[in-house]
Short mmCIF file of C-alpha atoms in Angstrom, two decimals:
data_model
loop_
_atom_site.label_atom_id
_atom_site.label_comp_id
_atom_site.label_asym_id
_atom_site.label_seq_id
_atom_site.Cartn_x
_atom_site.Cartn_y
_atom_site.Cartn_z
CA MET A 180 0.00 0.00 0.00
CA GLY A 181 1.27 3.47 -0.81
CA THR A 182 1.31 6.45 1.50
CA ILE A 183 0.07 10.01 1.13
CA PRO A 184 2.98 12.52 1.18
CA THR A 185 3.97 13.56 4.68
CA GLY A 186 3.28 16.95 6.20
CA THR A 187 1.07 18.48 8.85
CA PRO A 188 -2.37 17.05 8.03
CA LEU A 189 -5.04 19.57 7.15
CA ILE A 190 -7.61 16.78 7.14
CA HIS A 191 -7.32 13.98 9.69
CA VAL A 192 -9.68 10.99 9.66
CA ALA A 193 -9.36 8.10 12.10
CA ASN A 194 -11.56 5.00 12.35
CA LEU A 195 -14.46 6.71 10.57
CA THR A 196 -17.55 4.54 10.24
CA LYS A 197 -20.92 5.60 8.85
CA ASP A 198 -24.09 3.50 8.61
CA TYR A 199 -27.31 4.19 6.75
CA ARG A 200 -29.69 1.99 8.74
CA SER A 201 -28.55 -1.54 7.88
CA THR A 202 -26.03 -0.45 5.23
CA ARG A 203 -22.42 0.37 6.16
CA ALA A 204 -21.32 3.17 3.82
CA LEU A 205 -17.88 3.72 5.41
CA ASN A 206 -16.01 1.08 7.38
CA ASP A 207 -13.13 2.15 9.66
CA ILE A 208 -11.62 4.77 7.31
CA SER A 209 -8.35 6.44 8.37
CA LEU A 210 -6.58 9.17 6.38
CA SER A 211 -4.21 12.10 6.88
CA LEU A 212 -4.14 14.64 4.05
CA PRO A 213 -1.74 17.62 4.06
CA ALA A 214 -2.31 20.95 2.36
CA GLY A 215 -0.79 21.67 -1.02
CA HIS A 216 -2.13 18.56 -2.76
CA ILE A 217 -4.82 17.56 -5.21
CA VAL A 218 -6.17 14.19 -4.10
CA GLY A 219 -8.17 11.87 -6.32
CA LEU A 220 -10.88 10.07 -4.34
CA MET A 221 -11.57 7.16 -6.65
CA GLY A 222 -13.98 4.27 -6.60
CA GLU A 223 -17.02 2.72 -8.16
CA ASN A 224 -20.49 4.16 -7.63
CA GLY A 225 -21.59 3.23 -4.11
CA SER A 226 -18.05 2.89 -2.77
CA GLY A 227 -18.54 5.63 -0.14
CA LYS A 228 -17.00 8.63 -1.90
CA THR A 229 -19.99 10.94 -1.54
CA THR A 230 -20.57 9.94 2.08
CA LEU A 231 -16.97 10.77 2.97
CA LEU A 232 -17.15 14.16 1.27
CA LYS A 233 -20.46 15.01 2.95
CA ILE A 234 -18.95 14.22 6.36
CA LEU A 235 -15.94 16.42 5.60
CA ALA A 236 -18.28 19.17 4.40
CA GLY A 237 -20.20 19.03 7.69
CA LEU A 238 -23.45 17.84 6.09
CA LEU A 239 -23.65 14.57 8.04
CA SER A 240 -23.24 14.32 11.80
CA ASP A 241 -24.28 10.81 12.84
CA TRP A 242 -21.00 8.96 12.32
CA GLU A 243 -18.42 7.26 14.52
CA GLY A 244 -14.72 7.99 14.69
CA ASP A 245 -12.52 11.08 14.65
CA VAL A 246 -12.58 13.70 11.87
CA THR A 247 -10.89 17.09 11.99
CA ILE A 248 -10.19 19.83 9.46
CA ALA A 249 -7.43 22.20 10.57
CA GLY A 250 -7.95 20.77 14.05
CA ASN A 251 -11.71 21.34 14.16
CA ARG A 252 -14.52 18.80 13.96
CA PRO A 253 -16.71 19.39 10.86
CA GLY A 254 -19.23 22.09 11.71
CA PRO A 255 -19.71 25.88 11.54
CA GLU A 256 -15.99 26.66 11.92
CA THR A 257 -14.91 24.31 9.14
CA LYS A 258 -17.74 25.32 6.78
CA ALA A 259 -16.14 28.76 6.69
CA THR A 260 -12.97 27.28 5.18
CA VAL A 261 -14.36 24.35 3.14
CA SER A 262 -15.87 24.84 -0.33
CA PHE A 263 -18.07 21.89 -1.31
CA LEU A 264 -19.39 21.03 -4.76
CA PRO A 265 -22.11 18.36 -4.49
CA ASP A 266 -22.85 15.92 -7.29
CA THR A 267 -26.36 17.32 -7.82
CA SER A 268 -27.73 20.63 -9.05
CA PHE A 269 -28.32 22.93 -6.07
CA LEU A 270 -29.20 26.31 -7.62
CA PRO A 271 -32.78 27.49 -8.30
CA SER A 272 -33.51 27.30 -12.03
CA ARG A 273 -34.83 30.88 -12.10
CA LEU A 274 -31.38 32.35 -11.35
CA THR A 275 -29.02 33.83 -13.90
CA CYS A 276 -25.23 33.52 -13.60
CA ALA A 277 -25.11 37.06 -12.23
CA ASP A 278 -27.84 36.23 -9.69
CA ALA A 279 -25.94 33.15 -8.52
CA ILE A 280 -22.73 35.12 -8.10
CA ALA A 281 -24.54 37.79 -6.07
CA LEU A 282 -26.12 35.06 -3.92
CA TYR A 283 -22.72 33.50 -3.14
CA ALA A 284 -21.23 36.92 -2.40
CA ARG A 285 -23.88 37.44 0.29
CA PHE A 286 -23.40 34.00 1.87
CA PHE A 287 -19.61 33.55 1.86
CA ALA A 288 -17.13 36.09 3.23
CA ASP A 289 -14.29 34.45 1.28
CA PHE A 290 -16.12 34.58 -2.07
CA ASP A 291 -14.27 36.35 -4.88
CA ALA A 292 -16.93 37.63 -7.28
CA ALA A 293 -14.30 38.83 -9.76
CA LYS A 294 -12.89 35.31 -10.02
CA ALA A 295 -16.40 33.90 -10.43
CA TYR A 296 -17.05 36.24 -13.38
CA GLU A 297 -13.65 35.31 -14.80
CA LEU A 298 -14.57 31.61 -14.68
CA VAL A 299 -18.03 32.27 -16.12
CA THR A 300 -16.30 33.98 -19.05
CA TYR A 301 -13.76 31.15 -19.33
CA PHE A 302 -16.61 28.63 -19.51
CA GLY A 303 -18.44 30.74 -22.11
CA LEU A 304 -21.57 31.07 -19.99
CA PRO A 305 -24.11 33.88 -20.55
CA GLN A 306 -24.21 36.14 -17.50
CA GLN A 307 -27.91 36.87 -17.93
CA GLY A 308 -29.05 33.45 -19.18
CA ARG A 309 -31.25 31.62 -16.69
CA LEU A 310 -30.27 28.19 -15.45
CA LYS A 311 -33.52 26.68 -16.73
CA GLU A 312 -32.39 27.61 -20.23
CA MET A 313 -28.94 26.01 -19.84
CA SER A 314 -27.74 22.50 -20.59
CA ARG A 315 -26.60 20.22 -17.79
CA GLY A 316 -22.98 20.86 -18.72
CA MET A 317 -23.46 24.62 -18.54
CA ARG A 318 -25.09 24.37 -15.12
CA GLU A 319 -22.25 22.19 -13.86
CA LYS A 320 -19.72 24.74 -15.13
CA LEU A 321 -21.50 27.51 -13.23
CA GLN A 322 -21.50 25.46 -10.03
CA VAL A 323 -17.77 24.78 -10.48
CA ALA A 324 -17.17 28.52 -11.00
CA LEU A 325 -19.00 29.37 -7.78
CA THR A 326 -17.22 26.66 -5.77
CA MET A 327 -13.74 27.55 -7.00
CA ALA A 328 -14.30 31.30 -6.55
CA ARG A 329 -14.19 30.91 -2.79
CA ARG A 330 -10.78 31.49 -1.19
CA ALA A 331 -11.08 28.32 0.84
CA ARG A 332 -8.46 26.11 2.47
CA VAL A 333 -10.19 22.89 1.40
CA TYR A 334 -12.11 22.16 -1.81
CA LEU A 335 -14.33 19.07 -1.97
CA LEU A 336 -15.56 18.29 -5.48
CA ASP A 337 -18.01 15.41 -5.86
CA GLU A 338 -17.98 14.01 -9.41
CA PRO A 339 -17.45 17.42 -11.07
CA ILE A 340 -17.05 15.94 -14.57
CA SER A 341 -19.67 13.19 -14.57
CA GLY A 342 -22.50 13.41 -17.06
CA VAL A 343 -20.68 15.66 -19.54
CA ASP A 344 -18.81 14.90 -22.76
CA PRO A 345 -14.99 14.58 -22.89
CA ALA A 346 -14.50 18.10 -24.29
CA ALA A 347 -16.56 19.59 -21.45
CA ARG A 348 -14.60 17.53 -18.91
CA GLU A 349 -11.35 19.06 -20.13
CA THR A 350 -12.81 22.56 -19.95
CA ILE A 351 -14.17 22.00 -16.43
CA LEU A 352 -10.84 20.67 -15.18
CA GLY A 353 -9.12 23.70 -16.69
CA GLY A 354 -11.47 25.95 -14.75
CA ILE A 355 -10.87 24.02 -11.54
CA LEU A 356 -7.12 24.56 -11.86
CA ASN A 357 -7.44 28.22 -12.86
CA ASP A 358 -5.56 30.29 -10.25
CA PHE A 359 -5.79 27.42 -7.75
CA ASN A 360 -4.04 28.22 -4.48
CA PRO A 361 -1.03 25.84 -4.23
CA GLU A 362 -1.31 25.90 -0.43
CA ALA A 363 -4.92 24.64 -0.44
CA LEU A 364 -6.10 21.04 -0.42
CA MET A 365 -8.45 19.70 -3.07
CA ILE A 366 -10.22 16.34 -3.06
CA ILE A 367 -11.83 15.33 -6.35
CA SER A 368 -14.22 12.40 -6.21
CA THR A 369 -14.53 10.53 -9.49
CA HIS A 370 -14.83 7.20 -11.23
CA LEU A 371 -13.43 8.74 -14.44
CA ILE A 372 -9.80 8.06 -13.53
CA ALA A 373 -8.23 8.72 -16.92
CA ASP A 374 -9.68 12.23 -17.07
CA VAL A 375 -8.16 13.41 -13.77
CA GLU A 376 -4.98 11.36 -13.78
CA ALA A 377 -2.83 14.22 -15.07
CA ILE A 378 -3.82 16.65 -12.31
CA VAL A 379 -3.85 14.56 -9.10
CA ASP A 380 -0.83 14.37 -6.78
CA SER A 381 -2.10 11.45 -4.73
CA VAL A 382 -5.02 9.04 -4.70
CA VAL A 383 -7.36 7.21 -2.36
CA PHE A 384 -9.12 4.15 -3.77
CA LEU A 385 -12.35 3.21 -1.99
CA ARG A 386 -14.24 -0.04 -2.38
CA ALA A 387 -17.34 -1.04 -0.43
CA GLY A 388 -16.69 1.65 2.19
CA ARG A 389 -13.08 0.65 2.86
CA ILE A 390 -9.76 2.09 1.72
CA LEU A 391 -8.37 -0.26 -0.87
CA LEU A 392 -5.23 1.69 -1.70
CA THR A 393 -3.70 5.11 -1.00
CA GLY A 394 -0.51 6.70 -2.20
CA ASP A 395 1.43 9.29 -4.10
CA ALA A 396 0.33 9.15 -7.75
CA ASP A 397 3.85 9.00 -9.20
CA ASP A 398 4.97 6.35 -6.70
CA LEU A 399 1.99 4.14 -7.46
CA ARG A 400 2.58 4.41 -11.20
CA ALA A 401 6.26 3.54 -10.78
CA GLN A 402 5.68 0.67 -8.34
CA ASN A 403 3.02 -0.99 -10.49
CA ASN A 404 4.26 0.00 -13.96
CA LEU A 405 0.69 1.08 -14.70
CA SER A 406 -1.24 4.29 -15.15
CA LEU A 407 -3.66 5.13 -12.35
CA ASP A 408 -6.47 4.19 -14.70
CA GLY A 409 -4.79 0.85 -15.39
CA LEU A 410 -4.18 0.30 -11.67
CA PHE A 411 -7.81 1.12 -10.91
CA ARG A 412 -9.01 -1.39 -13.49
CA LYS A 413 -6.65 -4.03 -12.09
CA GLU A 414 -7.67 -3.50 -8.45
CA TYR A 415 -11.41 -3.38 -9.21
CA ARG A 416 -11.42 -6.31 -11.63
#
């Protein structure tokens, strides 16, 4: 098993277990993730990726174990420094891009409206077009723009490129990396390994709620003589 690069952990998870009634979504997860890295959280659908991100985002509270972000348990203090992109649409369809940016500016003290407009332009989105008139890919690009326009310490992105074509995936990833703070920590949840392989520094493979493999991306490629996508296919065969 590989190891995540050393450093003072910004996110610390120890013996994390989460049940949904009779279903165990996470089973004794332990991780330490330092700042300054882009981490690929990889696994099949139902492997526990979304549950882990929701716990880190402070959206779930009924779990067992120890979880801290910059020394604080997920809650009001951490929400001020964590920017979370869920895997579902969360903006009212009546809003325009400009409306959504104004809404975020009111809610988040660390929101950079100028960067949001820059990303909206980069994505080619109409500032006055309403969400109900946009394609799914356009709406996802707007949500990425809003999430990445916060000056957060931790970014949690849940399947940001699912459901869009390969060209749109490349554009979205370019927007995610645009002016990204090298001292922040980003976790990208995905099952599209090949698309994110070039941008991740380290990976966490989940299967059935357990950590299957973790490690530095370059080390894992060298040790196995495989791409991360090839390693994923081998491990999940």
